[in-house]
C-alpha cells in the first residue's frame, strides 16, 4: 500500500515537473547536464535528450559567463546555497533568450547529488524593461515634441480656447509670450505649481518667483535667445506654492504663424529637483573617488582577484617604476610584483574582500622595476556588486621602515654597549663575594658583622644586575630580530631533553615552587631546532608562570606529540587573561595594566614577542588559552623531524 502511495506521488511529482513552465535541469559540478525536464524545449528549443549531451556553460552568452561562473563557484563552495541569476542563453535556433536561473547546491543530498537549476524565460520581461528605459530616456525629447505639436495645432486650429484646454491638461508647465517678451499665458499646472494667479504671473510677474541668485542669468538667456529667435534650455530655481524653491528645466522655442510671422515664444517646464540631486550625489561620489585617485597622496589601482590591473594613478606608477602601459598590459599581474612571502597575505585579503567588501590595511613588500624593495601599507574596497574588482590603495612606508630600522640599530648598539660594563660589574661582585667566602683568618665580631652586611648588600646588587642583564639581553634580541640579524644554528635535537633540562634549571632557581612535568611515552621526540633558543622560549613561559601565579599553586609543563608537530604547554593557576589581552601580549612592549599582572622585577613586555619570533623562525606556532581567574596555558608547537637517529 505504502509502495503504491509512493509510486503515485512519484508520478504526480514527475507530472508536476514535466508540466511546469519552469524548466528544471540537474548539473554536475563541472556544469554537465545530467537531467532536463520537458519544458527545456519550450525555453531553449532542445529536447531533454539533446540537452543532456550539453555542458550548461556552452549555452550561456560569453558576456554573461564571468558573472555566472562566479556565482557557480560560490555555490559549489556552500552546500545548500540558493542563488538567482539572470543571463542570456542560446536557443537551439541560434537566437539569444533571457533566462532567470535559480540554482541550488544539493550535491550533498544523497537523493539528488546535483546542482538543481530552475530556468525561467524572461525574454519578454527584459524587452519590456528595455523599452521602458528607452521611453524614460525619450521623455524629455517627447515633452519637447509635444510642445511643437501643440504649437502646430494652435496655428492650424487658431482656437485659443482649445489650445488652453489642451495645455491645461498637459503633464508639464506651459507658458507663452508675445513679441514684446512679456508673458501672455501660463497653463493650470504652472499656476498650481507657483500657487499664484494668472494675473500675478503675466508680463514679467513670473520672474518674482525665480530664486534671486538665478534671476539675472535667467533673464539674460531669455532675452538673448529671444532677440536671436533661437530655442533655449535653462534650469533655475522657482518658488513653489509652499515656499520651497524647486529646480526646473525650462525649454523655450520661437513661435511663428503659417505665413512665417514671429508671434512670440512658447515654453515648457518640468521639475528636475530629484533628478538634479541624484545627479549631484553621483557626481559627488565620483568626485570623491577621483580626488583620491588624482590627489597622488597614495598609490591607487583598480584590480581583480587574478591581479589584472585596470586603472592606476601616477603616484603608483612612480612608486613601482613601471610605466602606466606596462602596469595595464594584458599580461601584468599585481602579484608578480609582490615579494613571495606576501602572496598569502594577498590571497587572504581577497577572501576578505569577497566576503566583506573591504580589507583592512596590511603591510606588503613589492619589487620595483629596478629590483629594489618597496614596503607598502595596502588597503582595498570592492567597487562592483559582484565584488570582483577592487580599488586598492598603496601607501609607501619606506621612510617609516627606514626610521624603524635606525631605531632598532640604535637600540641594538645601546644594549650592546650596556652589556659589556654589566658583565664587568657582575664579575666584580662575584669576585668580592668569593673573597668574602674565602676570608682566611677569623675577624673580630664587629668586623665579621660588617662583612656579613656587605655580603648581603652585594648579593642584592647581584640580583639587580641579573635583572638588568636579562632586560638588556631582551632588547638586544628584539633589535636583532627586527633587523633580521637573528641567527639560528639548527641541529637535530631531542625535544624531551630540552624540556627536561629547562624545567630542571627553573626548579633549581625556584626551589620552593612546585613544577610538574608530564612527558610523552616516546623517549625521543626529534626536532630540527636551535636548542638554546627553544630553551629560552620555555624559560620565558616558565618565568612568567612563576612570576604571575600565586606561590602555593603548582605549575605544570606538558610535552605532547601530535601527527606532524610536537607541542609544549605551560599551565599556571594565575590571574588569567581576557581575550583582548590574549591578542596583545605577543606584541612588543605590551604589558597588561590590571593589578596582579605586574611582575616583581618590572619586565619590558618583550619576552613573549621574542618567544613568538623564535618559534615562527622555526616554522612553529605559539598561543595561549586562558580566562580571567582560571589561569593560563601558554603553548608552542614545532614541526617534528623524521625518526632518524639523533646526531
Ligand atoms: P614581561 O617581561 O612584562 O613579562 P612578556 O612579553 O613575557 O613581558 O609578557 C607580556 C605581558 O603578558 C606581561 O607583562 C603580563 O602582563 C602578561 N603575562 C605573561 N604571562 C602571563 C601569565 N602566565 N599570566 C598572566 N599574565 C601573563
XYZ file of C-alpha atoms and ligand atoms in Angstrom:
674
model
C 0.000 0.000 0.000
C 2.690 2.423 1.028
C 4.612 1.450 -2.123
C 1.540 2.367 -4.185
C 1.289 5.733 -2.484
C 4.940 6.341 -3.041
C 4.657 5.368 -6.755
C 1.599 7.529 -7.099
C 3.298 10.524 -5.505
C 6.381 9.868 -7.595
C 4.220 10.003 -10.775
C 2.469 13.140 -9.509
C 5.802 14.724 -8.811
C 7.144 13.852 -12.274
C 3.955 15.136 -13.943
C 4.312 18.387 -11.995
C 7.909 18.835 -13.088
C 7.185 17.898 -16.702
C 4.315 20.367 -16.997
C 5.795 23.215 -15.041
C 6.504 26.394 -17.038
C 9.916 26.463 -15.383
C 12.442 24.031 -16.794
C 14.430 22.014 -14.307
C 17.936 20.802 -15.031
C 20.389 18.904 -12.862
C 24.073 19.778 -13.278
C 27.320 18.164 -12.211
C 29.951 20.389 -10.518
C 31.678 20.742 -13.926
C 28.441 22.082 -15.493
C 27.451 18.961 -17.479
C 23.706 18.363 -17.607
C 22.525 15.030 -16.183
C 18.770 15.652 -16.360
C 16.452 18.181 -18.037
C 12.654 18.392 -17.817
C 10.339 18.639 -20.878
C 9.920 22.418 -20.546
C 13.541 22.942 -21.585
C 12.289 22.512 -25.171
C 9.782 25.353 -24.712
C 12.501 27.667 -23.382
C 15.641 26.748 -25.329
C 14.342 24.528 -28.189
C 16.360 21.438 -27.167
C 14.638 18.170 -26.262
C 15.703 16.866 -22.819
C 17.675 14.110 -24.615
C 19.559 16.712 -26.688
C 20.110 18.947 -23.676
C 21.810 16.288 -21.556
C 24.618 15.984 -24.084
C 25.463 19.650 -23.419
C 27.578 21.483 -20.839
C 25.412 24.183 -19.233
C 28.157 26.790 -19.733
C 28.192 26.205 -23.529
C 24.763 27.809 -23.977
C 25.483 30.910 -21.838
C 26.287 34.179 -23.616
C 30.085 34.806 -23.440
C 29.446 38.217 -21.871
C 27.475 36.632 -19.004
C 29.843 33.723 -18.306
C 32.197 35.502 -15.821
C 29.363 36.595 -13.560
C 27.597 33.210 -13.760
C 30.876 31.355 -13.185
C 31.468 33.476 -10.070
C 28.005 32.574 -8.701
C 28.567 28.913 -9.593
C 31.926 28.838 -7.767
C 30.366 30.325 -4.635
C 27.515 27.839 -4.912
C 29.897 24.857 -5.142
C 31.688 26.062 -2.027
C 28.497 26.258 0.062
C 26.233 23.198 0.355
C 22.545 24.179 0.372
C 23.191 27.687 -1.022
C 20.470 29.072 -3.318
C 21.149 31.925 -5.747
C 19.335 33.582 -8.631
C 20.987 34.909 -11.762
C 19.749 36.465 -14.999
C 21.687 35.807 -18.184
C 21.370 35.279 -21.943
C 21.191 31.705 -23.132
C 21.457 30.422 -26.706
C 18.252 28.918 -28.155
C 18.658 25.901 -30.461
C 17.684 28.199 -33.356
C 20.719 30.406 -32.635
C 18.837 33.369 -31.058
C 19.619 34.621 -27.546
C 16.923 34.251 -24.867
C 16.995 35.968 -21.460
C 16.544 33.421 -18.693
C 16.404 33.649 -14.937
C 18.022 30.686 -13.200
C 17.576 29.725 -9.568
C 20.442 27.441 -8.700
C 20.604 25.292 -5.547
C 23.561 23.247 -4.363
C 22.142 19.826 -3.416
C 25.365 17.944 -4.162
C 25.483 16.838 -0.528
C 21.886 15.483 -0.607
C 22.220 11.711 -1.179
C 18.883 11.638 -3.118
C 19.879 14.436 -5.537
C 23.689 14.855 -5.669
C 23.452 17.673 -8.215
C 23.177 21.428 -8.695
C 19.430 21.904 -9.214
C 18.650 24.649 -11.740
C 15.184 26.143 -12.297
C 15.107 28.055 -15.576
C 12.517 30.650 -16.393
C 12.169 32.540 -19.696
C 12.247 36.294 -19.028
C 12.952 37.487 -22.588
C 9.690 39.406 -22.889
C 10.060 40.933 -19.484
C 13.603 42.023 -20.370
C 12.366 43.548 -23.627
C 9.663 45.437 -21.758
C 12.270 46.653 -19.273
C 14.463 47.786 -22.150
C 11.541 49.625 -23.777
C 10.671 51.320 -20.506
C 14.227 52.527 -20.158
C 14.218 53.827 -23.719
C 10.876 55.504 -23.017
C 12.242 57.185 -19.922
C 15.228 58.432 -21.901
C 12.911 59.808 -24.549
C 10.722 61.567 -22.032
C 12.447 64.900 -22.315
C 12.594 64.721 -26.073
C 8.956 63.717 -26.024
C 7.973 66.733 -23.956
C 9.738 68.970 -26.469
C 7.999 67.227 -29.363
C 4.623 67.599 -27.636
C 5.123 71.334 -27.390
C 5.904 71.514 -31.101
C 2.736 69.533 -31.814
C 0.672 71.834 -29.628
C 2.194 74.833 -31.364
C 1.406 73.482 -34.813
C -2.052 72.591 -33.715
C -2.606 76.033 -32.315
C -1.635 77.530 -35.645
C -3.939 75.351 -37.709
C -6.956 75.458 -35.421
C -6.484 79.034 -34.453
C -8.552 78.159 -31.478
C -7.057 79.816 -28.491
C -9.644 78.263 -26.224
C -8.978 74.684 -27.369
C -5.227 75.260 -27.100
C -5.659 76.290 -23.484
C -7.814 73.271 -22.760
C -5.091 71.015 -24.112
C -2.268 72.880 -22.424
C -4.047 72.768 -19.060
C -4.281 69.001 -19.289
C -0.612 68.578 -20.252
C 1.699 66.930 -17.673
C 4.105 69.891 -17.853
C 4.021 73.592 -17.060
C 3.496 75.674 -20.212
C 3.845 79.394 -20.877
C 3.665 81.693 -23.909
C 4.982 85.175 -24.518
C 4.310 87.871 -27.099
C 6.714 89.719 -29.388
C 7.448 92.222 -26.601
C 8.956 89.342 -24.487
C 6.201 89.717 -21.935
C 4.417 86.536 -20.889
C 0.853 86.208 -22.130
C -0.216 82.851 -20.735
C 0.555 80.193 -18.077
C -1.263 76.831 -18.026
C -3.052 75.358 -14.993
C -0.086 73.102 -13.908
C 2.151 76.242 -13.825
C -0.323 78.162 -11.675
C -0.841 75.120 -9.433
C 2.928 74.857 -9.018
C 3.557 78.507 -8.109
C 0.262 78.887 -6.256
C -0.267 82.286 -7.913
C -2.960 83.712 -10.159
C -2.597 84.156 -13.894
C -2.671 87.930 -13.401
C 0.248 87.785 -10.950
C 2.339 85.763 -13.387
C 1.591 87.672 -16.603
C 4.124 90.082 -18.088
C 7.287 89.799 -16.007
C 5.352 88.739 -12.886
C 6.633 85.127 -13.150
C 10.222 86.353 -12.603
C 9.298 87.252 -8.995
C 9.192 83.527 -8.219
C 12.680 82.904 -9.601
C 15.390 82.445 -6.960
C 17.174 85.823 -6.665
C 20.612 84.415 -7.463
C 19.284 82.759 -10.648
C 17.150 85.674 -11.858
C 19.704 87.684 -13.844
C 21.118 84.623 -15.608
C 17.583 83.539 -16.493
C 16.605 86.909 -17.893
C 19.866 87.149 -19.860
C 19.355 83.759 -21.533
C 15.710 84.544 -22.238
C 16.417 87.989 -23.703
C 19.395 86.986 -25.827
C 17.701 83.833 -27.198
C 14.563 85.830 -27.826
C 16.429 88.536 -29.753
C 18.184 85.865 -31.820
C 14.891 83.919 -32.217
C 16.682 80.809 -31.001
C 15.349 77.946 -28.876
C 16.743 77.907 -25.333
C 17.011 75.486 -22.467
C 17.876 76.646 -18.966
C 17.487 75.491 -15.412
C 16.740 77.684 -12.441
C 15.089 77.572 -9.051
C 11.403 78.537 -8.996
C 9.355 79.091 -5.837
C 6.637 76.505 -5.360
C 3.268 77.268 -3.710
C 4.668 76.021 -0.367
C 7.570 78.490 -0.475
C 10.143 75.822 -1.367
C 12.445 76.599 -4.285
C 12.489 73.759 -6.812
C 14.883 73.281 -9.723
C 13.002 73.440 -13.055
C 14.176 72.849 -16.616
C 12.631 75.430 -18.943
C 12.664 74.836 -22.732
C 11.503 77.720 -24.945
C 11.050 77.892 -28.736
C 10.121 80.788 -31.061
C 6.600 80.594 -32.413
C 5.586 81.559 -35.996
C 2.204 81.754 -37.816
C 1.820 79.706 -41.027
C 2.790 82.761 -43.095
C 6.067 82.971 -41.183
C 5.259 85.899 -38.877
C 7.020 85.677 -35.486
C 4.450 85.924 -32.706
C 6.483 85.239 -29.592
C 7.730 82.214 -27.608
C 6.157 79.093 -26.164
C 7.860 77.146 -23.404
C 7.541 74.127 -21.162
C 8.939 73.492 -17.715
C 9.488 70.334 -15.671
C 10.554 69.901 -12.031
C 14.043 68.336 -12.063
C 14.898 68.721 -8.358
C 15.089 64.970 -7.639
C 16.982 64.245 -10.834
C 19.450 67.034 -10.058
C 20.076 65.849 -6.544
C 20.609 62.299 -7.785
C 22.998 63.603 -10.415
C 24.764 65.681 -7.797
C 25.086 62.726 -5.446
C 26.543 60.667 -8.260
C 28.842 63.469 -9.226
C 29.869 63.890 -5.595
C 30.759 60.237 -5.112
C 32.533 60.189 -8.472
C 34.408 63.341 -7.428
C 35.341 61.853 -4.056
C 36.820 58.852 -5.788
C 38.526 60.968 -8.436
C 40.055 63.317 -5.893
C 41.516 60.343 -4.027
C 42.899 58.856 -7.243
C 44.188 62.129 -8.638
C 45.480 63.682 -5.402
C 48.510 61.399 -5.758
C 48.911 61.201 -1.981
C 48.621 57.435 -2.173
C 49.076 54.956 -4.986
C 45.744 53.726 -6.318
C 44.887 50.840 -8.644
C 41.753 49.014 -9.707
C 42.492 45.282 -9.829
C 40.726 41.924 -9.732
C 41.379 38.718 -7.800
C 43.666 37.486 -10.587
C 45.791 40.621 -10.155
C 44.887 42.143 -13.543
C 45.257 45.953 -13.391
C 42.512 48.121 -14.921
C 43.482 51.572 -13.682
C 46.489 53.104 -11.948
C 47.264 56.643 -10.833
C 50.543 58.463 -11.413
C 51.639 58.011 -7.842
C 51.598 54.218 -8.128
C 53.425 54.450 -11.454
C 56.161 56.446 -9.709
C 56.207 54.175 -6.669
C 56.702 50.999 -8.734
C 58.839 52.440 -11.526
C 56.785 50.720 -14.256
C 55.023 52.800 -16.910
C 51.233 53.038 -16.950
C 51.155 50.938 -20.161
C 53.271 48.211 -18.560
C 51.048 48.070 -15.496
C 47.844 47.988 -17.568
C 49.089 45.392 -20.044
C 47.167 42.124 -20.509
C 49.974 40.016 -19.075
C 50.793 42.111 -15.988
C 49.572 40.719 -12.684
C 49.973 42.642 -9.419
C 51.125 39.527 -7.555
C 54.094 39.147 -9.915
C 55.464 42.294 -8.280
C 54.853 41.040 -4.757
C 57.661 39.528 -2.664
C 56.769 35.768 -2.327
C 56.323 35.884 1.489
C 53.369 38.219 0.991
C 51.403 36.109 -1.531
C 49.466 34.516 1.294
C 48.585 37.942 2.768
C 47.225 38.945 -0.654
C 45.164 35.752 -1.057
C 43.710 36.267 2.428
C 42.912 39.927 1.706
C 40.971 38.930 -1.440
C 38.956 36.373 0.551
C 38.002 39.154 2.991
C 37.233 41.490 0.093
C 34.834 38.997 -1.484
C 33.106 38.202 1.809
C 33.065 41.684 3.362
C 33.628 44.176 0.564
C 36.768 45.696 2.137
C 40.093 44.618 3.595
C 41.982 46.374 6.387
C 45.454 47.918 5.859
C 48.227 45.362 5.809
C 51.942 45.622 5.165
C 53.219 44.147 1.908
C 56.531 44.442 0.128
C 56.653 44.902 -3.659
C 59.622 44.745 -6.012
C 60.147 47.888 -8.112
C 61.150 47.646 -11.774
C 64.766 48.383 -10.804
C 64.720 45.424 -8.404
C 64.629 47.500 -5.195
C 62.091 46.711 -2.499
C 59.058 48.892 -1.819
C 57.472 48.425 1.624
C 53.809 49.477 1.500
C 50.664 49.573 3.555
C 47.803 48.248 1.403
C 44.036 48.500 1.928
C 41.227 47.821 -0.526
C 37.481 48.052 -1.099
C 35.419 46.398 -3.818
C 33.771 48.661 -6.376
C 31.209 46.421 -8.097
C 28.294 44.320 -6.957
C 29.944 41.004 -7.788
C 32.918 42.111 -5.646
C 35.216 41.000 -8.431
C 37.079 44.314 -8.740
C 38.617 46.405 -6.024
C 40.045 49.847 -5.539
C 43.390 49.213 -3.884
C 45.339 51.937 -2.032
C 49.111 51.704 -1.559
C 50.909 53.858 0.986
C 54.695 53.994 0.629
C 56.129 53.274 4.085
C 59.811 53.089 3.138
C 60.604 56.159 5.281
C 58.799 54.740 8.269
C 60.515 51.387 7.830
C 63.892 53.106 7.499
C 63.261 55.128 10.679
C 62.236 51.935 12.459
C 65.403 50.232 11.224
C 67.532 53.105 12.517
C 65.736 52.987 15.858
C 66.367 49.254 16.111
C 70.003 49.727 15.173
C 70.346 52.362 17.877
C 68.623 50.078 20.378
C 70.956 47.263 19.390
C 74.013 49.465 19.746
C 72.949 50.848 23.130
C 72.130 47.418 24.523
C 75.433 46.077 23.275
C 77.339 48.929 24.916
C 75.384 48.439 28.157
C 76.063 44.735 28.255
C 79.841 44.997 28.491
C 80.038 47.076 31.710
C 77.238 44.991 33.202
C 79.267 41.830 32.667
C 82.241 43.547 34.327
C 80.116 44.703 37.301
C 78.745 41.199 37.735
C 82.245 39.744 37.605
C 83.476 42.176 40.232
C 80.558 41.485 42.558
C 81.147 37.749 42.222
C 84.850 38.246 42.927
C 84.062 40.280 46.063
C 81.604 37.606 47.247
C 84.181 34.923 46.617
C 86.788 36.782 48.643
C 84.332 37.218 51.496
C 83.634 33.462 51.346
C 87.327 32.637 51.431
C 88.235 35.020 54.252
C 91.233 33.350 55.705
C 91.520 34.446 59.236
C 88.812 34.915 61.745
C 87.867 38.504 62.290
C 86.805 40.449 65.266
C 82.999 40.155 65.880
C 82.498 43.791 64.790
C 84.353 43.289 61.516
C 82.551 39.931 60.976
C 79.216 41.704 61.410
C 80.273 44.365 58.894
C 81.474 41.810 56.363
C 78.149 39.916 56.662
C 76.262 43.124 55.977
C 78.467 43.856 52.952
C 77.850 40.309 51.691
C 74.051 40.815 51.903
C 74.303 44.117 50.026
C 76.495 42.546 47.347
C 74.010 39.671 46.894
C 71.154 42.164 46.456
C 73.269 44.098 43.962
C 73.984 40.851 42.117
C 70.207 40.142 41.886
C 69.609 43.601 40.407
C 72.469 43.212 37.930
C 70.969 39.884 36.832
C 67.617 41.577 36.167
C 69.303 44.360 34.259
C 71.365 41.872 32.254
C 68.188 39.997 31.267
C 66.444 43.245 30.180
C 69.435 44.330 28.107
C 69.581 40.841 26.580
C 65.884 41.096 25.626
C 66.422 44.500 23.991
C 69.341 43.101 22.055
C 67.261 40.095 20.947
C 64.417 42.293 19.739
C 66.669 44.565 17.754
C 68.388 41.548 16.143
C 65.003 40.078 15.241
C 63.828 43.329 13.689
C 66.991 43.753 11.708
C 66.850 40.146 10.537
C 70.206 39.563 12.225
C 68.783 36.769 14.273
C 70.739 33.670 13.504
C 69.713 30.167 14.448
C 72.019 27.220 14.466
C 69.639 24.405 13.658
C 70.542 20.897 14.745
C 68.662 17.673 15.210
C 67.748 17.660 18.895
C 65.597 15.677 21.283
C 62.827 17.995 22.494
C 62.335 15.789 25.583
C 65.877 16.626 26.721
C 65.454 20.366 26.096
C 62.216 20.417 28.131
C 63.678 18.314 30.971
C 66.800 20.458 31.274
C 64.928 23.781 31.159
C 62.417 22.655 33.784
C 65.241 21.381 35.992
C 67.035 24.748 35.748
C 63.907 26.661 36.696
C 63.158 24.276 39.551
C 66.703 24.842 40.770
C 66.215 28.602 40.712
C 62.800 28.460 42.428
C 63.206 25.622 44.889
C 60.077 26.434 46.905
C 57.797 26.226 43.845
C 56.203 23.060 42.537
C 56.693 22.393 38.812
C 55.042 19.196 37.450
C 56.386 17.685 34.262
C 54.425 15.315 32.011
C 56.340 13.721 29.130
C 55.083 11.528 26.274
C 55.796 7.768 26.249
C 58.360 8.271 23.462
C 61.732 8.958 24.955
C 62.883 10.758 21.886
C 60.951 13.498 20.081
C 63.281 14.663 17.310
C 63.112 18.294 16.165
C 65.380 20.491 13.993
C 65.987 23.434 16.315
C 68.389 25.815 17.957
C 68.279 24.168 21.398
C 69.382 27.353 23.217
C 66.589 29.397 21.651
C 63.867 26.806 22.353
C 65.115 26.630 25.937
C 64.842 30.432 26.029
C 61.167 30.274 24.929
C 60.244 27.656 27.530
C 62.191 29.580 30.186
C 60.187 32.679 29.323
C 56.858 30.830 29.642
C 58.028 29.332 32.945
C 59.372 32.560 34.458
C 56.097 34.279 33.552
C 54.105 31.463 35.185
C 56.304 31.671 38.294
C 56.064 35.459 38.265
C 52.299 35.870 37.825
C 50.809 32.781 39.575
C 50.442 32.511 43.395
C 53.436 30.828 45.033
C 51.399 27.991 46.527
C 49.997 26.839 43.206
C 51.664 24.170 41.078
C 52.774 24.888 37.522
C 52.538 22.073 35.026
C 54.633 21.534 31.910
C 53.486 19.032 29.278
C 55.081 17.775 26.090
C 52.615 16.246 23.628
C 53.282 14.575 20.310
C 50.783 15.169 17.504
C 50.680 13.986 13.881
C 53.128 16.479 12.436
C 54.050 18.703 15.392
C 55.264 18.465 18.960
C 53.508 20.752 21.430
C 54.882 22.127 24.699
C 52.346 23.548 27.168
C 52.901 25.515 30.380
C 49.857 25.764 32.600
C 49.614 28.109 35.585
C 46.867 28.965 38.049
C 47.493 32.691 37.944
C 45.154 35.623 37.231
C 44.375 34.571 33.619
C 43.815 36.916 30.686
C 40.780 38.303 28.881
C 40.501 37.800 25.118
C 41.787 41.265 24.233
C 44.874 40.815 26.427
C 45.483 37.389 24.875
C 45.628 39.034 21.458
C 48.013 41.812 22.554
C 50.509 40.052 24.823
C 52.505 38.872 21.792
C 53.203 42.474 20.749
C 56.467 44.151 21.674
C 56.402 46.227 24.892
C 52.820 45.202 25.715
C 52.106 44.641 29.386
C 48.737 44.040 30.995
C 47.862 47.044 33.134
C 45.451 45.227 35.508
C 46.548 44.508 39.105
C 48.182 41.115 39.617
C 49.777 41.270 36.182
C 52.871 43.266 37.082
C 55.821 41.088 37.884
C 58.046 41.864 40.902
C 61.048 42.812 38.735
C 59.299 45.077 36.179
C 59.799 43.435 32.774
C 59.754 45.246 29.445
C 56.925 43.300 27.818
C 59.353 41.779 25.325
C 59.621 38.145 26.426
C 56.540 36.813 24.614
C 57.253 38.848 21.457
C 60.720 37.272 21.323
C 59.280 33.815 22.046
C 56.800 34.196 19.174
C 59.516 35.343 16.759
C 61.826 32.457 17.741
C 59.067 29.862 17.286
C 57.979 31.376 13.952
C 61.610 31.236 12.769
C 61.328 27.509 13.469
C 58.050 27.330 11.442
C 56.039 26.616 14.576
C 53.169 28.421 16.273
C 52.512 29.997 19.678
C 49.251 30.534 21.521
C 47.526 30.924 24.846
C 44.306 29.577 26.293
C 43.092 31.486 29.271
C 40.147 33.015 31.120
C 40.228 35.613 33.917
C 40.640 33.895 37.301
C 41.116 30.483 35.670
C 44.857 30.530 34.954
C 46.616 30.418 31.594
C 48.100 27.760 29.350
C 50.851 29.101 27.080
C 51.916 26.702 24.321
C 54.166 26.447 21.317
C 54.492 23.873 18.558
C 57.465 22.752 16.492
C 57.452 20.640 13.345
C 58.568 17.094 14.134
C 61.675 15.856 12.401
C 61.815 12.330 10.941
C 62.729 9.491 13.238
C 66.351 9.041 12.264
C 68.925 8.627 14.974
C 69.964 11.837 16.625
C 73.428 13.179 15.981
P 57.137 40.776 30.711
O 58.608 40.989 30.676
O 56.365 42.008 31.069
O 56.732 39.566 31.492
P 56.164 39.269 28.430
O 56.188 39.568 26.973
O 56.783 37.988 28.874
O 56.773 40.510 29.171
O 54.630 39.273 28.852
C 53.768 40.319 28.448
C 52.677 40.530 29.453
O 51.774 39.424 29.419
C 53.142 40.580 30.873
O 53.518 41.880 31.222
C 51.938 40.106 31.660
O 51.095 41.213 31.921
C 51.233 39.164 30.692
N 51.510 37.754 31.010
C 52.506 36.991 30.508
N 52.465 35.744 31.008
C 51.398 35.711 31.855
C 50.814 34.680 32.692
N 51.330 33.442 32.741
N 49.717 35.014 33.417
C 49.184 36.254 33.344
N 49.701 37.260 32.592
C 50.792 36.992 31.856
